[in-house]
XYZ file of C-alpha atoms in Angstrom:
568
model
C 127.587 81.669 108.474
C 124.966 84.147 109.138
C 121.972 81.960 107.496
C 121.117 79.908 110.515
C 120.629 83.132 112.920
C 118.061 84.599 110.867
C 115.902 81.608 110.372
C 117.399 80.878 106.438
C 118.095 77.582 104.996
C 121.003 79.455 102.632
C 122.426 82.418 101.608
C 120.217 84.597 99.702
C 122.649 86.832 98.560
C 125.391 84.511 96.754
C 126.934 85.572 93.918
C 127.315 81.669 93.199
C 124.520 80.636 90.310
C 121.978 79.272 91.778
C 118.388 78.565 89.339
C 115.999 79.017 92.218
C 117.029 82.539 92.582
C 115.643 83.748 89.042
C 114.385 86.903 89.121
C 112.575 88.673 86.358
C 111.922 92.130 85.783
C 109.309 93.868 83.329
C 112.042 95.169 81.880
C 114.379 92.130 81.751
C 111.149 90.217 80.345
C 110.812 92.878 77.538
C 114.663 92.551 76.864
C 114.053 88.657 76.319
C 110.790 89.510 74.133
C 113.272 91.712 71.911
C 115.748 88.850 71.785
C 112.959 86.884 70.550
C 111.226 88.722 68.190
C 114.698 89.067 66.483
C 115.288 85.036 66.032
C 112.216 85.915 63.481
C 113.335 88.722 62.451
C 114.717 87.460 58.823
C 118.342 88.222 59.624
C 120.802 90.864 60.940
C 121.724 92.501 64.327
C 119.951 92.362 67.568
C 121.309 94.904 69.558
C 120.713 94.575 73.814
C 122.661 96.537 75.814
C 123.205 97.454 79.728
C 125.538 98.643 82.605
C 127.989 95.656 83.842
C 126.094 93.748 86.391
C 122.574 94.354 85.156
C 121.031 91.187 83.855
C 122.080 91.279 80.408
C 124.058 87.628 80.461
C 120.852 86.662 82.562
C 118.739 87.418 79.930
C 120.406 86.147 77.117
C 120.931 82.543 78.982
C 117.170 82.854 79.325
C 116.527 83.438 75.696
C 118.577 80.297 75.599
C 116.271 78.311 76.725
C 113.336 79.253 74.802
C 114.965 79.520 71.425
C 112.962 77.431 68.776
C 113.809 73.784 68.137
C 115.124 74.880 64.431
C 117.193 77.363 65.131
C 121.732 76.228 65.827
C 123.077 78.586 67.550
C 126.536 79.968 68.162
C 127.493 81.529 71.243
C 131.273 83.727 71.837
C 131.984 85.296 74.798
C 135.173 86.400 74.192
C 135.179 88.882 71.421
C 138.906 90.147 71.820
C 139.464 88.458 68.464
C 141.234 88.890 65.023
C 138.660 88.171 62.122
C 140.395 85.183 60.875
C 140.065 84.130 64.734
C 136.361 85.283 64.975
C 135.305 83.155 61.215
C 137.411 79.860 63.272
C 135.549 80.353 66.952
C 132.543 80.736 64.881
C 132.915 77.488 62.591
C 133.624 75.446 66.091
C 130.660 77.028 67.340
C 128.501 75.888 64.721
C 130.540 72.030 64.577
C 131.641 73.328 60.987
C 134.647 70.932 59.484
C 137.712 73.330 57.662
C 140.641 72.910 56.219
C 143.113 75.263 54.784
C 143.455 75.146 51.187
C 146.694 75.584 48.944
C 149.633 76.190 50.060
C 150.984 79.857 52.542
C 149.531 80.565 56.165
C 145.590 79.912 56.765
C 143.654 82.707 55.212
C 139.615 84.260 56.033
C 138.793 81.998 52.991
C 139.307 78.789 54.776
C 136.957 79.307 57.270
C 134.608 81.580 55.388
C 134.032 79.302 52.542
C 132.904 76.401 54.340
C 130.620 78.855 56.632
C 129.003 80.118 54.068
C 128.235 76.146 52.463
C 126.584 75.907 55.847
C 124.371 78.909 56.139
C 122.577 77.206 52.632
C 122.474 74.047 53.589
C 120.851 74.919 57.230
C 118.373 77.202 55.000
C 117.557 74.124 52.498
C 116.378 72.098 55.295
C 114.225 74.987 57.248
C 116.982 75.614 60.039
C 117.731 79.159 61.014
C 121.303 80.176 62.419
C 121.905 82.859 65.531
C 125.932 84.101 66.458
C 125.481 85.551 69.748
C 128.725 87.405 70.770
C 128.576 88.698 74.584
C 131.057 91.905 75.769
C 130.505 92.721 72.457
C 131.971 96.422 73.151
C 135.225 94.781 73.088
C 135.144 93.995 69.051
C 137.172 95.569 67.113
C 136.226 98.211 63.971
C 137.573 95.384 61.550
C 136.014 92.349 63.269
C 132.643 94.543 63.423
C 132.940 95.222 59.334
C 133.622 91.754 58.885
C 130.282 90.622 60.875
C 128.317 92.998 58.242
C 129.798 91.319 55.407
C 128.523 88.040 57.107
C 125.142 89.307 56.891
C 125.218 89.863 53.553
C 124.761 86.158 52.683
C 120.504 85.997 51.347
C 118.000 84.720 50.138
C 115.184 86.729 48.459
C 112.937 86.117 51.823
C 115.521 86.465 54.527
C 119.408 87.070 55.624
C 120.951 83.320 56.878
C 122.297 84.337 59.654
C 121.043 86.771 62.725
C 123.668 88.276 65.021
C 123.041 88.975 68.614
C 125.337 91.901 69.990
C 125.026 91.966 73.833
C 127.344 94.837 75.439
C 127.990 97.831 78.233
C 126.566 100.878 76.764
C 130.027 101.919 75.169
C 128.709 99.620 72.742
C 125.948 101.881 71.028
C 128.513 104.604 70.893
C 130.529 102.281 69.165
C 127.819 101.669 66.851
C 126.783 105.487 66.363
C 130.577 106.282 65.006
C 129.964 107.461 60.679
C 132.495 104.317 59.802
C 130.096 101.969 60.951
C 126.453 103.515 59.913
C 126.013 100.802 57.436
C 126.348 97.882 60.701
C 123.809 100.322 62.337
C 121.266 100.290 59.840
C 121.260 96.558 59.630
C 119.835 96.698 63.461
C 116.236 95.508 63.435
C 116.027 96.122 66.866
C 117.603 97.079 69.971
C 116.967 97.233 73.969
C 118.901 98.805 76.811
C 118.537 97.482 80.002
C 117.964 99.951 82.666
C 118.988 98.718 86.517
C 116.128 98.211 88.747
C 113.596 100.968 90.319
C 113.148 101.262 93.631
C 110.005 99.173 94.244
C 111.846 96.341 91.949
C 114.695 96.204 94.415
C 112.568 95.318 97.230
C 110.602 93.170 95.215
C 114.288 91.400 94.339
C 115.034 91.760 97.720
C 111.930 90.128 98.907
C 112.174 87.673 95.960
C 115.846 86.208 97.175
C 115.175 86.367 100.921
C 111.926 83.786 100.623
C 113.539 81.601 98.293
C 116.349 81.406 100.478
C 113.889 79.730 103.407
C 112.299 83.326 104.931
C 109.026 82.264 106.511
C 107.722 85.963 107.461
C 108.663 89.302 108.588
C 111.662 91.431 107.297
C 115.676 91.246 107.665
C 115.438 94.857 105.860
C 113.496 97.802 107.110
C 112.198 100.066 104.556
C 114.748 102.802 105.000
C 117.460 100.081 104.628
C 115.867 98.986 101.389
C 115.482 102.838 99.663
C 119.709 103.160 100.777
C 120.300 99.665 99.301
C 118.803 101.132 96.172
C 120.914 104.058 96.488
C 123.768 102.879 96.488
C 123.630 100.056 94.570
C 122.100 102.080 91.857
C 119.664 99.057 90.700
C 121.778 97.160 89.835
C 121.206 93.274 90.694
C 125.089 92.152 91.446
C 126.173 95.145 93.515
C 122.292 94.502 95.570
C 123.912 91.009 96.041
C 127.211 91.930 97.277
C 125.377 94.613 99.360
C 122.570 92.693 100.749
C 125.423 90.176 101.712
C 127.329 92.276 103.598
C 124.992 94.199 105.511
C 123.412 90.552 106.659
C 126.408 89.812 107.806
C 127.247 92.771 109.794
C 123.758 92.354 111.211
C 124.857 89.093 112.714
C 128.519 90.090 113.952
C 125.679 93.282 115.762
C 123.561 90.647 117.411
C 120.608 92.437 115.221
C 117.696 90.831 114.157
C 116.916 93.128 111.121
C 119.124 95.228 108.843
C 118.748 99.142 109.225
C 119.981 101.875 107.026
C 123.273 102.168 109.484
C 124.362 99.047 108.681
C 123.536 98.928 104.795
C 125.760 102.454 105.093
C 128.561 100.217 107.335
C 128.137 97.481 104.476
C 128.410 99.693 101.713
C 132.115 101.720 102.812
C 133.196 98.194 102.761
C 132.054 96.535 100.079
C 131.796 99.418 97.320
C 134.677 101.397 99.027
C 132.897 104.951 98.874
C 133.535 106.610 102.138
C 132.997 109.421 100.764
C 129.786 109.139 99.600
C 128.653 108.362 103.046
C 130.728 111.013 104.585
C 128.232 113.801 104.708
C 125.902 112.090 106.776
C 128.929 111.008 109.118
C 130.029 114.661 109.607
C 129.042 115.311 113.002
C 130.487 112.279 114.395
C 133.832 112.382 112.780
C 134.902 109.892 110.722
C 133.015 106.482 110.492
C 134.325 103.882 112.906
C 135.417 101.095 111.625
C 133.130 98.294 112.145
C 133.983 95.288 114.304
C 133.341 92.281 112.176
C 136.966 90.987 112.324
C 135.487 88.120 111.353
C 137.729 85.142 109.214
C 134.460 85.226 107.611
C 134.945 88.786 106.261
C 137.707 87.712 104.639
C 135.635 85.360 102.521
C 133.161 87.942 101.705
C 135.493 91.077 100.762
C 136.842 87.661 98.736
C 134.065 87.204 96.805
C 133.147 90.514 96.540
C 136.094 90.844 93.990
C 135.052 88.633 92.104
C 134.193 90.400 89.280
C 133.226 87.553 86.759
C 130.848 85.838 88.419
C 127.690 86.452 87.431
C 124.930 87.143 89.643
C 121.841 86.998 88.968
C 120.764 83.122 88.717
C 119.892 81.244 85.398
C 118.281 78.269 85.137
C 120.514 75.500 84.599
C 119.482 73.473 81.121
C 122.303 72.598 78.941
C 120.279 72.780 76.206
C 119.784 70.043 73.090
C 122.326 69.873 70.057
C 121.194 71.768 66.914
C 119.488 69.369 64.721
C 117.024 69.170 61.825
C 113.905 68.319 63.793
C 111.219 66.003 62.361
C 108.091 68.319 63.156
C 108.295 71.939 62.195
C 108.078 74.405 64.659
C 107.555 78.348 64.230
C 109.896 80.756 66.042
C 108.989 82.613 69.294
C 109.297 86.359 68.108
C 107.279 89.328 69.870
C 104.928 91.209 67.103
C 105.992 93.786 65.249
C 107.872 96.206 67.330
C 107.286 100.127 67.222
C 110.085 102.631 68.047
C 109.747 105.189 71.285
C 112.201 107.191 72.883
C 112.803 106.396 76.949
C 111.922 109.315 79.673
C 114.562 110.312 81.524
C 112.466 108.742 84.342
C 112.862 105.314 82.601
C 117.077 105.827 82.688
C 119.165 104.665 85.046
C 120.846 106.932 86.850
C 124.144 106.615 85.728
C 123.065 104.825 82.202
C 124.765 107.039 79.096
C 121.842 109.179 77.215
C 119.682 107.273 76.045
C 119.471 106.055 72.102
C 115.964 105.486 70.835
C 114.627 101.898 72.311
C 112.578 99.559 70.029
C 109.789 98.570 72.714
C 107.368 95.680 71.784
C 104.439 97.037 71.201
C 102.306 94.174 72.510
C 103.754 94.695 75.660
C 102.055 98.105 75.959
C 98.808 97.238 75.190
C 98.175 94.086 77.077
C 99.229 94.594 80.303
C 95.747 95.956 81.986
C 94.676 92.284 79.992
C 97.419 90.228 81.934
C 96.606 92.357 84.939
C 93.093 90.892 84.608
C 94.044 87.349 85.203
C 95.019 88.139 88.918
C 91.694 89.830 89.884
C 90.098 86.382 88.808
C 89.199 84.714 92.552
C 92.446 83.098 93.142
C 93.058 80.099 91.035
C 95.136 77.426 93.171
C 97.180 74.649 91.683
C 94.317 71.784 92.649
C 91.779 73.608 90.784
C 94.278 74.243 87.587
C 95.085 70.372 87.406
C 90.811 69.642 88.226
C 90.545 72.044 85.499
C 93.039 70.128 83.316
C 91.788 66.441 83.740
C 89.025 66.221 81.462
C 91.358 66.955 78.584
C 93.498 63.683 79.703
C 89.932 61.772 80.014
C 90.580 61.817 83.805
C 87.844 61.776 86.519
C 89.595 62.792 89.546
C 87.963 63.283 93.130
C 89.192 64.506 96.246
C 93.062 63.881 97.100
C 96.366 64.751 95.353
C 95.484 64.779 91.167
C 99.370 63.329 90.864
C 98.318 60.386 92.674
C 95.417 59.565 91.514
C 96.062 60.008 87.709
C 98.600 57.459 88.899
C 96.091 54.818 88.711
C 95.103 55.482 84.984
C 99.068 55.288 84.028
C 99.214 58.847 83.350
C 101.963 60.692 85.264
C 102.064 65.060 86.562
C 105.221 66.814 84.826
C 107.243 70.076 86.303
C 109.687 71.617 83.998
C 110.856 75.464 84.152
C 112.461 75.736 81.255
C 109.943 78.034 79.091
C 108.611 78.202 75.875
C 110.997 76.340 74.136
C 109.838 73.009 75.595
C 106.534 73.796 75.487
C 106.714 74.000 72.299
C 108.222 70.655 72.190
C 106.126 68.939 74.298
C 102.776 70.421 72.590
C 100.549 69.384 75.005
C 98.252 71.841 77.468
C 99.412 72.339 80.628
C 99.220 74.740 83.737
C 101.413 77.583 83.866
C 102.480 79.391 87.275
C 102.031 83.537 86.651
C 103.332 86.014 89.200
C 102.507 89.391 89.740
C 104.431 92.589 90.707
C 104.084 91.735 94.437
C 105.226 88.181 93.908
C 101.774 86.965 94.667
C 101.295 83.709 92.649
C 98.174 82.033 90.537
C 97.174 79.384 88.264
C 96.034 79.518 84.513
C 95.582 76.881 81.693
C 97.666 77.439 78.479
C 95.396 75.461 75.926
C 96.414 77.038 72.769
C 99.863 78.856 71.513
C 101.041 80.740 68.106
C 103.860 82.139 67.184
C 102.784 85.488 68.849
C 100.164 85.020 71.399
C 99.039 82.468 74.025
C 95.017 81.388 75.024
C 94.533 80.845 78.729
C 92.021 79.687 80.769
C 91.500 80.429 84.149
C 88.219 78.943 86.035
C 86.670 78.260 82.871
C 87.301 81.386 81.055
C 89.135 82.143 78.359
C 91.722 85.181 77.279
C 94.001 85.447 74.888
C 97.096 87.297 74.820
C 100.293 88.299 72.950
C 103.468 85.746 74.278
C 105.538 89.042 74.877
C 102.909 90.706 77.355
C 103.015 86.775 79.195
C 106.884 86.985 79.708
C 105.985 89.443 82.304
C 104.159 87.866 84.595
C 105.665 84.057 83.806
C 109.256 83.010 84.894
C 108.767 80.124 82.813
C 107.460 77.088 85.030
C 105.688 74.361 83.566
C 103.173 71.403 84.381
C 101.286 68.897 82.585
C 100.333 65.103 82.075
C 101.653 62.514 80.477
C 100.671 59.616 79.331
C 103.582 56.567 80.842
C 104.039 52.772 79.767
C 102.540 50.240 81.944
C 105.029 49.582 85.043
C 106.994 52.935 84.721
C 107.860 54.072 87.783
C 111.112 56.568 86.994
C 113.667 56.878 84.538
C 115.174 53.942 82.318
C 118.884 53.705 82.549
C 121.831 51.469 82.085
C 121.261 47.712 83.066
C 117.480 47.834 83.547
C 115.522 44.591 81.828
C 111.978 43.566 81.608
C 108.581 44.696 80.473
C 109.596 48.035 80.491
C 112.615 48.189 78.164
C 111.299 45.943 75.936
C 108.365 48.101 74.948
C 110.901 51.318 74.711
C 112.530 49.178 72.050
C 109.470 48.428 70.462
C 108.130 51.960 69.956
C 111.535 53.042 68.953
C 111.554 50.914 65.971
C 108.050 52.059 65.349
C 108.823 55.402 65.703
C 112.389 54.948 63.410
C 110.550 53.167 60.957
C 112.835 49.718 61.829
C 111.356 45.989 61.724
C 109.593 45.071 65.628
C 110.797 41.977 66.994
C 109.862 39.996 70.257
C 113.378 39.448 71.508
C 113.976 40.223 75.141
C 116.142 43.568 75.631
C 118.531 44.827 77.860
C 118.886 48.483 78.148
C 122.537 48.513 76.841
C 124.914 50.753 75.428
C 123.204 49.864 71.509
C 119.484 50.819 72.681
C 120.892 53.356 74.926
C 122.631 54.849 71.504
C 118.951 54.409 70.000
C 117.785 56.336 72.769
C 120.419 59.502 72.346
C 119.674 59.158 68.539
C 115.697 59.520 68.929
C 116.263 62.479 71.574
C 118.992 64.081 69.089
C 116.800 64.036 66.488
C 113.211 65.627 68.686
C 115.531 68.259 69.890
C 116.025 67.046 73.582
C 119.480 66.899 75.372
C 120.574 63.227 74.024
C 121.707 61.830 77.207
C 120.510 58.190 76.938
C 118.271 58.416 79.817
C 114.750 57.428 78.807
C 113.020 60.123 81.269
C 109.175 61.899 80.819
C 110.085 63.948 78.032
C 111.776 61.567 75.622
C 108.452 59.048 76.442
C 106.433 61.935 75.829
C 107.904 62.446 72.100
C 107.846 59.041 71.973
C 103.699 59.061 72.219
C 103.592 62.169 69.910
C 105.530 60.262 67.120
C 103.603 57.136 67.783
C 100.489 58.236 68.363
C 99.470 57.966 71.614
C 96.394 59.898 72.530
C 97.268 62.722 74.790
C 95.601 66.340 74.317
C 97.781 68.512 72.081
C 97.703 72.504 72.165
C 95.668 74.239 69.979
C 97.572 76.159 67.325
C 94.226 79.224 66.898
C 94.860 82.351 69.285
């Protein structure tokens, strides 16, 4: 309603998911590096904890996304379960067959047994297995016991299966109780996820309002940010349901800019604390009620209950089945991590005390190193793909790179989905870094381990540890790639000619099957082909013969293309 008076193409402040709006904090990026390290951890519990609204499903949908290519993964998010129901949800999970054996009721052994004949056969042919279980404050003593037991299963390298607990802080109280020390000593590491400071607000703030369409100047004033801080304590959702209001109370004013008046109007609606705001109400009675007897109001105070939406934006990748991947791949993981205790400064305000916090040490030491990249004269996208060319053979000249490498058959590629495809993909590519202010530059990634990245940047070269990147990288993406002759887009049901005919061809090469010269249709058999190729380089097998599945197609093949380097 309100988006069209202040110069916005949407919303900023939905509590709707919505990818564009990712926001990523130092310490949400170290929470993710943590997440991480763990998948390499050799087994056991990841602990990451957080107050309700603060990022911590955000996080883990990000982790998501970047989890290696090897690695199945099992994902509950509602923990109010009996163990015999946990060991079931966890079998479906994983696409385990059971059946119950003998004769009486289903027992723990039905599901257990064939879990367990998983786990080794997943080991025997390099896969690694993750059971993420969100709310996890909700599990009960039993079900918790009976997720150590789980970890017991071992080889004499590593555990078989790592468990991600994600939770409100109840959940390390939980976890300190003397019944369950031997659960807590299995942790090999563990994050809390303090709200947002101050300056991280209005960055968020900032962050939300340009994406939504703000060309310049401010909606909030300064003293309308601090109080949004105030009372929302940090915390992303209730800055959402905040911000929303008071935007909207701006509008039903005739105001061009939120002030802290209206964030306080906003907030004895939204958050229902006029008594908080009493005090500075005092002289003037008892705070009018505000006139935005609006139908739209309703809507808002509507969606302000609702509780189980999350807030903070994910990007939306449905991510590839679990499958035993023809090229190995090493798990993300941050380095070793070291153990520190948080300053109160560090805690939010209304966080429980504090339990130590394993911090990845990397992340420390190379920030005034990342920091570095940005005093580097700026580094625009033209000059990053210039920069880029010669590795593709390319000798581009004035005009847009995209089009012109258009001429050679070789195509520009955008993804934002992290890591995780990168490492698919293997190829060098430009990466998009921003900095605390939001201020955005350019830098090569030419070479990436299993614990540090090389960039280039203007012909200069740093390397870096992957956790310290995290900060300053929200995960976008771009590179070449090398397309057929007459590809102009995506091959899909019904198409014939040139085109589809070679797609067959390189699938049989790439399969291993005899390569005939018969004329092909791009039908429900090559489309199954297609899904079967994609299944089996870990991409989502939809069918649709788009960049990346041509891209593993040349990497199988062996097309030339530039591949990262693996040295740090």
């Amino acid at each position: 309603m309100y988006a069209k008076f202040f110069g916005l193409k949407h919303e900023p402040f939905s509590i709707a998911p919505d990818p564009r709006y990712l926001f990523m904090s130092d310490r949400h990026r170290e929470a993710l590096a943590h997440l991480l390290y763990g998948v390499g951890g050799g087994g056991g519990f990841v602990l990451l904890t957080g107050e309700i609204g603060a990022g911590k499903t955000t996080v883990c949908r990000c982790f998501l996304e970047q989890i290696p290519r090897r690695c199945n993964v099992a994902y509950i998010f509602n923990p109010k379960l009996t163990v015999q129901e946990l060991l079931k949800s966890v079998c479906d999970e994983f696409r385990i067959p059971y059946q119950h054996q003998g004769p009486g009721v289903e027992t723990v052994k039905d599901y257990l047994d064939p879990l367990n004949e998983f786990l080794l056969k997943t080991h025997a042919v390099g896969q690694n297995n993750v059971l993420i279980i969100d709310e996890a404050q909700n599990l009960s003593p039993d079900v918790l016991e009976q997720l150590r037991l789980l970890t017991n299963l071992e080889t004499s390298e590593r555990k078989l299966l790592q468990i991600i607990l994600i939770g409100q802080p109840e959940l390390r109280t939980m976890l300190a109780q003397p019944e369950l020390e031997q659960l807590a000593q299995r942790v090999i590491a563990r994050f809390h996820l303090d709200a947002l400071s101050e300056a991280e607000t209005a960055q968020y703030i900032r962050h939300r309002l340009a994406v939504a369409g703000l060309a310049r100047g401010k909606l909030f004033d300064s003293q309308a940010v601090e109080r949004v801080h105030q009372l929302s304590r940090g915390i992303p959702r209730r800055i959402n349901l905040l911000c929303d209001r008071a935007l909207l109370g701006a509008y039903a004013e005739g105001k061009s800019r939120v002030d802290r008046e209206i964030v306080d109007k906003a907030a004895s609606e939204v958050f229902d604390i006029t008594r908080v705001l009493a005090p500075a109400h005092a002289a003037a009675g008892r705070m009018p009620a505000w006139g935005w007897g609006l139908v739209a109001s309703t809507t808002v105070l509507g969606l302000a209950g609702m509780g189980g939406v999350a807030w903070w934006q994910h990007r939306a990748h449905p991510g590839p089945e679990p499958v035993v991947a023809k090229a190995a791949s090493v798990p993300l993981a941050a380095s070793r991590p070291v153990t520190t205790v948080a300053t109160a400064s560090q805690a939010s305000p209304t966080a429980a005390p504090s339990a130590p916090i394993v911090v990845a040490a990397p992340v420390l030491k190379a920030s005034a190193e990342i920091a570095s990249l940005f005093s580097t004269k700026q580094f625009n996208e033209r000059k990053a793909w210039l920069e880029l060319a010669p590795l593709w053979k390319l000798p581009l000249a004035e005009g847009d790179p995209c089009t012109q490498a258009q001429q050679a058959h070789v195509h520009c590629f955008r993804s934002s989905r992290g890591l995780g495809l990168i490492r698919q993909l293997d190829r060098p590519g430009i990466l998009t870094l921003n900095d605390e202010s939001g201020r955005a530059t350019y830098a090569l990634l030419t070479a990436l381990n299993n614990d540090s990245a090389t960039l280039s940047m203007a012909g200069v070269s740093k390397t870096v540890p992957v956790s310290a990147l995290l900060k300053v990288w929200r995960g976008d993406f771009a590179t070449f790639w090398r397309a057929p002759p007459g590809y102009l887009q995506s091959i899909v049901d019904g198409n014939v000619g040139p085109l589809v005919d070679g797609l067959a061809t390189r699938l049989a090469i790439a399969q291993g099957e005899p390569v005939t010269a018969e004329k092909r249709t791009y039908d429900a058999a090559l489309k199954a082909k297609v899904a079967a190729f994609q299944q089996a380089q870990g991409l989502r097998p939809d069918g649709v013969a788009g960049p990346t599945t041509f891209m593993q197609l040349n990497r199988v093949t062996g097309v030339d293309e530039p591949r990262l380097r693996a040295g740090g």
